[in-house]
Tab-separated table of C-alpha atoms in Angstrom:
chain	number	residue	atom	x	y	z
X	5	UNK	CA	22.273	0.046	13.928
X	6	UNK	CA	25.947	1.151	15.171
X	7	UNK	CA	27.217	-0.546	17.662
X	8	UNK	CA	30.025	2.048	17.933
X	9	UNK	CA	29.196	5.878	19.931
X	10	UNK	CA	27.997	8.037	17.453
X	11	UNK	CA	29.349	12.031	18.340
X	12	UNK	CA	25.609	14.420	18.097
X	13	UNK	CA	24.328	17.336	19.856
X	14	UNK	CA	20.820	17.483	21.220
X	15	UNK	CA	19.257	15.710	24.565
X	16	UNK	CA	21.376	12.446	24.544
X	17	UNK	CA	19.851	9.615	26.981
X	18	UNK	CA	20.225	5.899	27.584
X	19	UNK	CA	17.013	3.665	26.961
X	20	UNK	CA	15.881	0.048	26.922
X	21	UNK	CA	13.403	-0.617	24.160
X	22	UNK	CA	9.975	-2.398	25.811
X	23	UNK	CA	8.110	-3.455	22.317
X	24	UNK	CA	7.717	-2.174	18.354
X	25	UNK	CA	5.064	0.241	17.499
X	26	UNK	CA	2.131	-0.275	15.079
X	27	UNK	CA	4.387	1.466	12.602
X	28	UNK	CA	7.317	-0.456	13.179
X	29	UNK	CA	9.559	1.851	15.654
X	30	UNK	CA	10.402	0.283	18.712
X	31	UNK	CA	9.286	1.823	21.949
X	32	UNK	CA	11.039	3.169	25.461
X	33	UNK	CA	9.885	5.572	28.042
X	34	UNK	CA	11.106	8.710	28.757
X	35	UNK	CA	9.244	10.772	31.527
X	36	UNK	CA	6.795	8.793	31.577
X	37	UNK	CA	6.546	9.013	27.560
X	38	UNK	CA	6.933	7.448	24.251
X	39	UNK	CA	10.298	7.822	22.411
X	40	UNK	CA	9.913	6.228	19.152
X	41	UNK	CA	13.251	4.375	17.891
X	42	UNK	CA	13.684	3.050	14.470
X	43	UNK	CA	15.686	-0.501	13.561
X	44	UNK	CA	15.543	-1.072	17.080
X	45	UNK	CA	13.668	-3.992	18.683
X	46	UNK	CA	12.413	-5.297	22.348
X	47	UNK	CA	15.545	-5.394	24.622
X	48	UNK	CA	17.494	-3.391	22.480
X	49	UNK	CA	19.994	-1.011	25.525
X	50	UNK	CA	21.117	2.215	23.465
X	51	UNK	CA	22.119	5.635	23.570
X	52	UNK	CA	19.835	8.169	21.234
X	53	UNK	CA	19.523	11.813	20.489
X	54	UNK	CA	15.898	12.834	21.109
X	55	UNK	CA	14.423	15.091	18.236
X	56	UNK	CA	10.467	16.023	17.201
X	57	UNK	CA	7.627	15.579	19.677
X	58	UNK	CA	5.383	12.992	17.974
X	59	UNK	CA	2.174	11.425	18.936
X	60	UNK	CA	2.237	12.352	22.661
X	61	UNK	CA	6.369	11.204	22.954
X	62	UNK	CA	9.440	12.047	21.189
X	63	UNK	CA	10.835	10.849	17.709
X	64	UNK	CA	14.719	9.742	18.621
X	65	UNK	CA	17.644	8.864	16.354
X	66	UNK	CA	19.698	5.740	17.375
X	67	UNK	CA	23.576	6.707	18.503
X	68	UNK	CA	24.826	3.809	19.808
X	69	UNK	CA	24.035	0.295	20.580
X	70	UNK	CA	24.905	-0.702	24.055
X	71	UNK	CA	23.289	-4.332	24.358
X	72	UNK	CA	21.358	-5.943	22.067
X	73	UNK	CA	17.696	-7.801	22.380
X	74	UNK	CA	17.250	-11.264	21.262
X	75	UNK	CA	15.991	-11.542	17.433
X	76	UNK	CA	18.103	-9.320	15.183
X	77	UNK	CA	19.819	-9.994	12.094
X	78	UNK	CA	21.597	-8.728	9.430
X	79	UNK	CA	19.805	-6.470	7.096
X	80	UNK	CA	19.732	-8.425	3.587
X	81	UNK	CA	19.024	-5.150	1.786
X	82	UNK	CA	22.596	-2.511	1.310
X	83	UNK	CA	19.858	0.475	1.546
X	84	UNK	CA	18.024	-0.473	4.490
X	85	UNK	CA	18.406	2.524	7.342
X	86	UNK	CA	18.239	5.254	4.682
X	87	UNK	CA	15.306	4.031	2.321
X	88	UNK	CA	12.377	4.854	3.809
X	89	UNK	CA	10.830	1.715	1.671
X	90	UNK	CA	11.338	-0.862	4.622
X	91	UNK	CA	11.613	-0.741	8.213
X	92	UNK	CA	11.936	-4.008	9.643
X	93	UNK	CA	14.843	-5.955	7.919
X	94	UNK	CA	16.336	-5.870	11.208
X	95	UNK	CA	13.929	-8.803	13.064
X	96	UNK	CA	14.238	-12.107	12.379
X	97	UNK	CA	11.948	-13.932	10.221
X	98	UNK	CA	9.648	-15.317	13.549
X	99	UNK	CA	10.109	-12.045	15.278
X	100	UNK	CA	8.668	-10.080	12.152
X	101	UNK	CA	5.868	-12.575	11.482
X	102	UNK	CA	5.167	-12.846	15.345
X	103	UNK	CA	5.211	-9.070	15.619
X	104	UNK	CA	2.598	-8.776	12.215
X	105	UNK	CA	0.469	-11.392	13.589
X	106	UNK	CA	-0.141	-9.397	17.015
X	107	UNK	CA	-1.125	-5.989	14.271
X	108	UNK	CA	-4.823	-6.897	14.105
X	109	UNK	CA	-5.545	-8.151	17.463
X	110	UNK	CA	-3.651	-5.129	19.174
X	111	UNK	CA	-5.788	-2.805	16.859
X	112	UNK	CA	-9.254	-4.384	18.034
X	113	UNK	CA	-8.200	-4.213	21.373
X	114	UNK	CA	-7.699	-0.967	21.401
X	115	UNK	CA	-11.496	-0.493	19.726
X	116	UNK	CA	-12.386	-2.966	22.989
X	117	UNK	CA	-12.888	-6.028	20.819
X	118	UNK	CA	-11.867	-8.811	21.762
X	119	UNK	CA	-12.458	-13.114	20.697
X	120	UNK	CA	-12.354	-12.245	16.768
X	121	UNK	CA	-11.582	-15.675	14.872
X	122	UNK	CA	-8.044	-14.824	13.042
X	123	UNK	CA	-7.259	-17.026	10.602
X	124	UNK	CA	-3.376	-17.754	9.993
X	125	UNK	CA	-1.610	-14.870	7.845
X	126	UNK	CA	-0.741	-15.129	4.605
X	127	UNK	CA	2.910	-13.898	4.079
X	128	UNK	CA	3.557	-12.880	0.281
X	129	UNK	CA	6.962	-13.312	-0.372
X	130	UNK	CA	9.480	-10.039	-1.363
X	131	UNK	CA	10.342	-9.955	-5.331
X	132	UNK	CA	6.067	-9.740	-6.341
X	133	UNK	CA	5.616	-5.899	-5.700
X	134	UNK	CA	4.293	-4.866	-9.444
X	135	UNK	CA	4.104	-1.493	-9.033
X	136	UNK	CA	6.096	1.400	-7.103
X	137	UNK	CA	6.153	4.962	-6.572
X	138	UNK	CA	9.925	6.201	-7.439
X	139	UNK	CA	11.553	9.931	-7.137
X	140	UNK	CA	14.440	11.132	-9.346
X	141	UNK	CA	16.221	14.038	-9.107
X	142	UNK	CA	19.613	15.790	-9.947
X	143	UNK	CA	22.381	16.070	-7.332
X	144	UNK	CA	26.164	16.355	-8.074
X	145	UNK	CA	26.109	16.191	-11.996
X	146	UNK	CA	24.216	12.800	-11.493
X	147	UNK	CA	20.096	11.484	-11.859
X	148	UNK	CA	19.113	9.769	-8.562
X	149	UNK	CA	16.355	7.457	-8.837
X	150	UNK	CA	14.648	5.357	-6.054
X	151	UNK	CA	12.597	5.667	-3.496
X	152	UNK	CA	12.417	8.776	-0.451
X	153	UNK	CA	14.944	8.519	2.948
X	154	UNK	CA	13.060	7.770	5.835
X	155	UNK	CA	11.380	11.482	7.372
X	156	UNK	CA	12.959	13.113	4.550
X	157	UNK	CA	12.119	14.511	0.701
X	158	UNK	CA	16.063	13.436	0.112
X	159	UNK	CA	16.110	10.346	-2.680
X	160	UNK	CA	17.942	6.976	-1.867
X	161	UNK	CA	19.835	6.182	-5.771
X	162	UNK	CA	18.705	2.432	-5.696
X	163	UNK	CA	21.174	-0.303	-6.588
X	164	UNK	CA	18.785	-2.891	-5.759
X	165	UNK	CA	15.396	-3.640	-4.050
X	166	UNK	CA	14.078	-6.658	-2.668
X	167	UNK	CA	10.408	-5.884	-3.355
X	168	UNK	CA	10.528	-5.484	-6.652
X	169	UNK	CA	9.369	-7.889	-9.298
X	170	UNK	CA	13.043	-8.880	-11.028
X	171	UNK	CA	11.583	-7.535	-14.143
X	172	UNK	CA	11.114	-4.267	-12.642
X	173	UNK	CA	14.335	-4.479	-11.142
X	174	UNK	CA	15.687	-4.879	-14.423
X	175	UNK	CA	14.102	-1.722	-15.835
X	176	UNK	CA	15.806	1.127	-13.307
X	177	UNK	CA	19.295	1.627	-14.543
X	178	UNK	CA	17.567	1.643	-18.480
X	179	UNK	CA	15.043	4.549	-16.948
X	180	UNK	CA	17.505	6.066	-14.702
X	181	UNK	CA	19.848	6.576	-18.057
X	182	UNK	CA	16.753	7.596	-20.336
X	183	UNK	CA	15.631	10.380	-17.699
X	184	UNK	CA	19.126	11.880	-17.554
X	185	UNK	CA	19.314	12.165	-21.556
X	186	UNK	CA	15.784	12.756	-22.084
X	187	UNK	CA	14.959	15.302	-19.290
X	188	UNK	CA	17.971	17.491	-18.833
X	189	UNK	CA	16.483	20.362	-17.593
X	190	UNK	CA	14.342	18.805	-15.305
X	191	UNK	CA	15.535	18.701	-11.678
X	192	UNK	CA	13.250	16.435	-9.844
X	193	UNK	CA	10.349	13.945	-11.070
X	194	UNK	CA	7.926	10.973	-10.085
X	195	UNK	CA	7.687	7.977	-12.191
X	196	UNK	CA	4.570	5.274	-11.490
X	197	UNK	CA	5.733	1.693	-12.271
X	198	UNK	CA	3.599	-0.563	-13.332
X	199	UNK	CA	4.693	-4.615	-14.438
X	200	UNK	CA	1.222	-5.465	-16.159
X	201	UNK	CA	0.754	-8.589	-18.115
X	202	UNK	CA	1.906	-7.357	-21.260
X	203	UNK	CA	5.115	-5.043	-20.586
X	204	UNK	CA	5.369	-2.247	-18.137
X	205	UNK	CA	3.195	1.257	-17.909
X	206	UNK	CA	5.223	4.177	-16.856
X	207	UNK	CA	3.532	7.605	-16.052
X	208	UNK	CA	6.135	10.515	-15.664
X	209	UNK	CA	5.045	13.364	-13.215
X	210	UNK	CA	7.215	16.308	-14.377
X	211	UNK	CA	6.398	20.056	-14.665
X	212	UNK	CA	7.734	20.382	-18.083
X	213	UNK	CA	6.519	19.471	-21.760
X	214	UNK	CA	9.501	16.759	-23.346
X	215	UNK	CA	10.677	18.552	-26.497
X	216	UNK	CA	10.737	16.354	-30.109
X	217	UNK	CA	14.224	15.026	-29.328
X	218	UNK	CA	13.285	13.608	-25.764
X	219	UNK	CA	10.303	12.617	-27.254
X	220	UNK	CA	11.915	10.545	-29.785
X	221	UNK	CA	14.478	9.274	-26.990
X	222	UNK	CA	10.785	7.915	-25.151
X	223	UNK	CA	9.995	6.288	-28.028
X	224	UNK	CA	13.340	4.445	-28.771
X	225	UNK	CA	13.425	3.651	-25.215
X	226	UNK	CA	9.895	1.933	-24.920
X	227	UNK	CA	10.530	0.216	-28.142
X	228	UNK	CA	13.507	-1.652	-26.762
X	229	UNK	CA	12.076	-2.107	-22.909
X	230	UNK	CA	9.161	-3.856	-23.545
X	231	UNK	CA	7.042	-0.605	-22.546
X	232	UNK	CA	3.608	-1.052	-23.375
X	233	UNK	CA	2.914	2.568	-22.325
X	234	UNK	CA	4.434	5.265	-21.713
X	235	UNK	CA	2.855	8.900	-20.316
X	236	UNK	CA	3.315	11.716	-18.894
X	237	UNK	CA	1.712	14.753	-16.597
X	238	UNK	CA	2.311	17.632	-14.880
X	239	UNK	CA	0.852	16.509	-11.638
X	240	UNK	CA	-1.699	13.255	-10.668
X	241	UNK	CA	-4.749	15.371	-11.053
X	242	UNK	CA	-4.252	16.102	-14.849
X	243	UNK	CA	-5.095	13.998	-17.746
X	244	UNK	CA	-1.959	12.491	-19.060
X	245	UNK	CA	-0.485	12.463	-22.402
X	246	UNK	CA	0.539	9.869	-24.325
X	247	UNK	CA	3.930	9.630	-25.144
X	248	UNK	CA	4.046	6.089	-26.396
X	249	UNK	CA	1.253	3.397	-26.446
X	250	UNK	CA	2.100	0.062	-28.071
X	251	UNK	CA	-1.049	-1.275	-26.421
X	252	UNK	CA	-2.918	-0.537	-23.737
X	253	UNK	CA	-1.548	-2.529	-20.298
X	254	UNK	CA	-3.520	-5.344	-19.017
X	255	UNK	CA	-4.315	-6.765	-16.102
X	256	UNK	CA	-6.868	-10.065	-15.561
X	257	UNK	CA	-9.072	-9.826	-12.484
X	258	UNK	CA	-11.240	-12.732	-12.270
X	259	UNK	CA	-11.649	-13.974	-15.986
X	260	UNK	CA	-11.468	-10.768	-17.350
X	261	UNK	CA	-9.261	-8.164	-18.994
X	262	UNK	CA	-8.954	-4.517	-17.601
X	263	UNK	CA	-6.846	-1.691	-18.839
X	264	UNK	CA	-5.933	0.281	-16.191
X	265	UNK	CA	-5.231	4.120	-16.325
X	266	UNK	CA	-2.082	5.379	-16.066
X	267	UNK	CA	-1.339	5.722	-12.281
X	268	UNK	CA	-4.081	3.948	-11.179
X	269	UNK	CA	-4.591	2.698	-7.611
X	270	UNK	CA	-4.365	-1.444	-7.876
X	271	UNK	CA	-2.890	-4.002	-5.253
X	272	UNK	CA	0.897	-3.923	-5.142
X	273	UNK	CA	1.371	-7.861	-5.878
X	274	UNK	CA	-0.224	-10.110	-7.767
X	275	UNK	CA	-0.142	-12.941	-5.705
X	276	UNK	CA	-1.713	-10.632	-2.880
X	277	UNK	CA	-4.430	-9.392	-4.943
X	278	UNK	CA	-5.229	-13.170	-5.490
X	279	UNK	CA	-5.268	-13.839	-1.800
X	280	UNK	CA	-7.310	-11.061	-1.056
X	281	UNK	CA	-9.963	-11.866	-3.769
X	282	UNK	CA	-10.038	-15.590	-2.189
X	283	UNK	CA	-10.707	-14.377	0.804
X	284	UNK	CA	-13.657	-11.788	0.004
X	285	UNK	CA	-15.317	-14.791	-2.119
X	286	UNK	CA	-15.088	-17.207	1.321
X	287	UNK	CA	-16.982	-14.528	2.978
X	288	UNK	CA	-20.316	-14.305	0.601
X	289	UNK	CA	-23.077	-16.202	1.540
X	290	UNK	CA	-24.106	-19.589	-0.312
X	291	UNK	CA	-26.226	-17.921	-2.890
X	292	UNK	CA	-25.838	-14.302	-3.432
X	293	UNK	CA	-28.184	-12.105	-5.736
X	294	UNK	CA	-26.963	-8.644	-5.397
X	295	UNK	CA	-23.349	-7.208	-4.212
X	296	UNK	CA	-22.581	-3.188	-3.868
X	297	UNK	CA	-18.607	-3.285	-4.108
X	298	UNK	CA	-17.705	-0.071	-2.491
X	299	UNK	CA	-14.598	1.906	-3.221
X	300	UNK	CA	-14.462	-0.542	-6.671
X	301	UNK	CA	-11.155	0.964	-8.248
X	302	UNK	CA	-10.714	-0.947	-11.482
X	303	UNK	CA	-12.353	-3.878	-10.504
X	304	UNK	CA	-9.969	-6.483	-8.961
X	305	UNK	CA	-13.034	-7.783	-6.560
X	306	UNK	CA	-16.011	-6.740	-9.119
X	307	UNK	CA	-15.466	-9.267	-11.884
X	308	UNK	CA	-14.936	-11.867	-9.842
X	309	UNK	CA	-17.657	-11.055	-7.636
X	310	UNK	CA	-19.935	-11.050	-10.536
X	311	UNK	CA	-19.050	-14.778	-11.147
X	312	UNK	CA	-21.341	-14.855	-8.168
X	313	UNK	CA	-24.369	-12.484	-8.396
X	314	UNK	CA	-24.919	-9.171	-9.909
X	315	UNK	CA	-22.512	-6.109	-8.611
X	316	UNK	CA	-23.067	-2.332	-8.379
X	317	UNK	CA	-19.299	-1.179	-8.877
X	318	UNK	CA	-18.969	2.371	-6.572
X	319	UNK	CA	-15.853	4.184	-7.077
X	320	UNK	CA	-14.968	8.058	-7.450
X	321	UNK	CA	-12.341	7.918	-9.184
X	322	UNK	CA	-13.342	8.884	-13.054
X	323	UNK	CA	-10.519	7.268	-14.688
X	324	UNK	CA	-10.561	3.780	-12.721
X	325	UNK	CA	-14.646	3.466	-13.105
X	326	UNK	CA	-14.202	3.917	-16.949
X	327	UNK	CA	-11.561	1.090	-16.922
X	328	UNK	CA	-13.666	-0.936	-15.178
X	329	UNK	CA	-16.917	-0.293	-17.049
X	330	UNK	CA	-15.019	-0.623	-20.885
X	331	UNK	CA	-14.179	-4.141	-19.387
X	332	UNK	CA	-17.587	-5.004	-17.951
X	333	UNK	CA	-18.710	-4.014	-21.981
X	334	UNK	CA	-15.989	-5.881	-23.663
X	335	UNK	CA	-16.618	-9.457	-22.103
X	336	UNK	CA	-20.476	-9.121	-21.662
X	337	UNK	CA	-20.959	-8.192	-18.249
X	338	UNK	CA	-22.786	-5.072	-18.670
X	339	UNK	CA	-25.948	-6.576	-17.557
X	340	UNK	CA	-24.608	-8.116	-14.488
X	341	UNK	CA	-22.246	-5.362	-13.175
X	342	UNK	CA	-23.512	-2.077	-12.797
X	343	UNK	CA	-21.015	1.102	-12.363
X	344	UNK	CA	-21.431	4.293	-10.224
X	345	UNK	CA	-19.350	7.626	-9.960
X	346	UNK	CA	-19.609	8.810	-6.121
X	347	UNK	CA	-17.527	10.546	-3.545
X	348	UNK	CA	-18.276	7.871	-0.830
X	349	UNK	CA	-16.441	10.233	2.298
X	350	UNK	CA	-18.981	13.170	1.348
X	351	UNK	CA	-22.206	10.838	0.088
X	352	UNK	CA	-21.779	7.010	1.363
X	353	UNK	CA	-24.520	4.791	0.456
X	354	UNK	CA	-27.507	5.515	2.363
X	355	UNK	CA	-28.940	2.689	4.737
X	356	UNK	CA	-31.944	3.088	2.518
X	357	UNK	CA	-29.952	2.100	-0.572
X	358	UNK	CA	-28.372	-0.602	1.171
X	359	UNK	CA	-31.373	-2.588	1.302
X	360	UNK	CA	-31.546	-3.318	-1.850
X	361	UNK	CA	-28.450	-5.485	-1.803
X	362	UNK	CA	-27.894	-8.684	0.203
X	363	UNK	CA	-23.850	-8.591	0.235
X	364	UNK	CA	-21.863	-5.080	0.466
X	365	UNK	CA	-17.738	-5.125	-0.149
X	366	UNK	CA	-16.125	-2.269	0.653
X	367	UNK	CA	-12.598	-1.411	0.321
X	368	UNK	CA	-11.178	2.071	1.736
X	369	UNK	CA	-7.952	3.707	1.438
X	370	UNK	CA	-5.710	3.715	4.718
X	371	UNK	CA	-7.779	6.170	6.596
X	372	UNK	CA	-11.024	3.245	6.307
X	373	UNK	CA	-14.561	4.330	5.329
X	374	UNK	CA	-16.056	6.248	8.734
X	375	UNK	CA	-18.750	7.474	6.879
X	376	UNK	CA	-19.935	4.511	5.011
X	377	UNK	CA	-19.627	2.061	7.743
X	378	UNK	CA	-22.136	4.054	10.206
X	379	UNK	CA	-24.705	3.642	7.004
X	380	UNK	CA	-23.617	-0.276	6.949
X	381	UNK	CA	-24.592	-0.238	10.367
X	382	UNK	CA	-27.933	0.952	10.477
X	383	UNK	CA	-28.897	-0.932	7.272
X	384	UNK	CA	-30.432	-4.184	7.729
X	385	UNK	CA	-27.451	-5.910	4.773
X	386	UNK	CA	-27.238	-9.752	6.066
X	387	UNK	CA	-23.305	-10.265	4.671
X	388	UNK	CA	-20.590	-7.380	5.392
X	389	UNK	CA	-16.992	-8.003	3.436
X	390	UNK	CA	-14.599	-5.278	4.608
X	391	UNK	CA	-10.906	-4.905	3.058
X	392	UNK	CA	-8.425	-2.895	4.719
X	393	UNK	CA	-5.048	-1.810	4.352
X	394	UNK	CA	-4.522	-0.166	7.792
X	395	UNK	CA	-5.502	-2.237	11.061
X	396	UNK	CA	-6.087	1.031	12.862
X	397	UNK	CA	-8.922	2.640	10.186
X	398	UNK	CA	-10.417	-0.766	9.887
X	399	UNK	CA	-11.179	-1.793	13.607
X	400	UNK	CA	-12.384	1.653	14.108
X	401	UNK	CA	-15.018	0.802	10.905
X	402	UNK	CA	-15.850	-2.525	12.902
X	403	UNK	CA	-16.589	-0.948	16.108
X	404	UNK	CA	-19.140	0.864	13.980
X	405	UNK	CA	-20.239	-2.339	13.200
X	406	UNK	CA	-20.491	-4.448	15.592
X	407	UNK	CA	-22.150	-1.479	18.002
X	408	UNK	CA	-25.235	-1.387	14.969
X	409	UNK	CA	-25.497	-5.184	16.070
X	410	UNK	CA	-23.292	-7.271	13.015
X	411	UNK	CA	-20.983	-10.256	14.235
X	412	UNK	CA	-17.220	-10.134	13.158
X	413	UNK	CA	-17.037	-13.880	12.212
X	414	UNK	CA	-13.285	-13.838	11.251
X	415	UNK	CA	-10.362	-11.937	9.741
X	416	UNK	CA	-7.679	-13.473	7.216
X	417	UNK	CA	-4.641	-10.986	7.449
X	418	UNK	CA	-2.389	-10.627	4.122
X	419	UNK	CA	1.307	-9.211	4.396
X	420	UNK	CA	1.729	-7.991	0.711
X	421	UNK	CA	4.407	-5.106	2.463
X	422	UNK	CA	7.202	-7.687	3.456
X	423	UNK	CA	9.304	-5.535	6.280
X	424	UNK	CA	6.739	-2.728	6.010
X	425	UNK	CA	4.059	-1.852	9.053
X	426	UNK	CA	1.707	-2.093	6.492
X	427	UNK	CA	-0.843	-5.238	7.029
X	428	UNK	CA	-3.603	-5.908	4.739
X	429	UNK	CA	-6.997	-7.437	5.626
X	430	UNK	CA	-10.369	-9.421	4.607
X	431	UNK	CA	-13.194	-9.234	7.302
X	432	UNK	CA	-16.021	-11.215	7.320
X	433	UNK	CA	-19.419	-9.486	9.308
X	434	UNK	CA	-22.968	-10.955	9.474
X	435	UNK	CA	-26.380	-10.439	11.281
């Protein structure tokens, strides 16, 4: 935030900001509407160019800070304000975990409910994120590597992160070189991260085949970087190749050992994941007999759900199910857990399905499971275990709920996003 007049054309005006959005911009009026301002926070008395309408308001850059509110600090990160990784560096440890803690409640009260039990937040701390998303591309003679500016496809050329597991950390400027010997004629790239248990799997997203001497340069560099697999594809909807495979990557979920696939969808921290699973496993009844886990992925609630009772694993996703049922095979559990392929957006689980299970987890992506949760709610399931990753999407799902008559007993929130507007969840709902 400058604290100095910035010179920029557009509609300039002077606002005071009144709180911080659900995604982490703070708020002022302006005619009577929104203007969304980033690294701002309450009190905050600046000058800003207005730009896009969004939501019903405007979407404003910050020019100049005239008077500031009470509760910022000093952004610990150098990239913060360009990365589009974090927004809320700015705010003060107890104004960021007051202003996550209000998340959920805002988000049911805007669904009109109201009373929910929440149980104190568990904050995972930065330095545990075990997998990321980066960009690289080729500007001025030199690879960029990182993560996206804020509104913009432009890369930020990371020095550092603070999210990052150290050992990922560790493995950038190594990949950043490899890319820009290996890959010379490629000008822009994903790479998937991954810090398993055993080394790190990297899946390349580039348009065009490596030739034998990048190939060779792959091998070399997995062979000294501890890379337990290395891949590559054309896009995320194509089978990858193999590039390098010392052994497959592993990752434990309850007692048991999963390979995932390359790219696959799993929590972003391992200490989350294991504060998630505690949660869900609070929430079953005394003695379970059968659990449908919804939206399964590779199974980071299944196997240790079927410590408890037998599970019907649902997930769409080819690749992740076939993780999850090689796993269920090698350690015994083929018996117990049960696996199914299904779209569950175009064919949830029927309320007549439902009944024959006396527990059902489900676990959407961000935009929540619409769909499935109006066939929860006219099924006559006793135990309801819902996992979110977007406030919004899931008390939407629980109005669904609670209207076909289920009880929200209580919520456990889990910030696995530190300075993100991301929130995690684990809801428990009975009849």
């Amino acid at each position: 935030m400058r604290r100095r007049a910035r010179k920029g054309g557009g509609r300039q005006l002077e606002l005071r900001i009144k709180v911080i959005g659900a995604q982490g911009d703070g708020i002022a009026l302006y005619q009577g509407r929104p203007v969304f301002v980033p690294f701002t926070l309450p009190g905050d008395h600046l000058r800003v160019r207005l730009e896009a309408e969004r939501h019903g308001g405007f979407r404003a850059t910050p020019l100049e800070l005239l008077a500031e509110g009470e509760g910022r600090r000093e952004p610990p990160c150098p990239h913060f304000g360009t990365c589009g990784g974090c927004q809320l560096q700015h705010l003060a440890p107890e104004h960021y975990r007051a202003w996550k803690e209000r998340l959920i409640p805002d988000a049911l009260e805007r669904q009109g409910i109201e009373g929910v039990p929440l149980r104190a937040p568990n904050f995972i701390p930065p330095g545990s994120r075990r997998r990321a998303a980066l960009t690289f591309r080729r500007r001025g003679g030199r690879l960029e590597l990182g993560f996206h500016e804020r509104h913009s496809r432009a890369v930020v050329d990371l020095e550092t992160c603070l999210l990052l597991t150290p050992e990922l950390l560790a493995l950038l400027e190594p990949l950043r070189q490899l890319l820009e010997g290996a890959l010379p004629g490629e000008p822009l790239g994903d790479v998937l991260l991954l810090h398993a248990e055993n080394g790190f799997d990297l899946l390349l997203i580039t348009p065009g085949s490596p030739d034998l001497v990048a190939r060779e340069e792959f091998v070399k560099f997995a062979s000294e970087q501890k890379i337990a697999r290395l891949s590559r594809a054309p896009d995320q909807k194509v089978e990858p190749e193999r590039l390098f495979e010392r052994e497959a990557p592993v990752l434990t979920f309850g007692k048991v050992a999963v390979n995932p696939p390359p790219g696959g969808f799993l929590q972003p921290s391992r200490e989350g994941e294991k504060a998630l699973v505690k949660a869900v496993l609070e929430a079953l009844p005394e003695r379970p007999k059968r659990i449908a886990d919804l939206y399964a992925g590779c199974g980071s609630f299944t196997f240790p759900l079927a410590e408890r009772a037998s599970v019907t694993a649902v997930e769409g996703d080819a690749a992740a199910l076939a993780s999850l049922w090689a796993a269920a095979r090698r350690s015994g559990l083929a018996g117990p857990i049960m696996v199914e392929q299904r779209d569950l957006v175009r064919q949830p689980l029927r309320a007549d399905e439902l009944a024959a299970f006396d527990v059902v987890v489900f676990d959407p992506p961000r935009q929540g499971a619409r769909e499935q949760a109006r066939e929860i709610a006219t099924s006559e399931v006793l135990r309801v275990v819902a996992v979110s990753c977007h406030p919004a999407s899931f008390a939407r799902d629980a109005r669904l709920l609670i209207e076909g008559g289920y009880r929200l007993d209580w919520i456990q929130p889990v910030d696995q996003f530190p300075w993100a507007a991301h929130l995690e969840l684990v809801a428990c709902f009975s009849r």
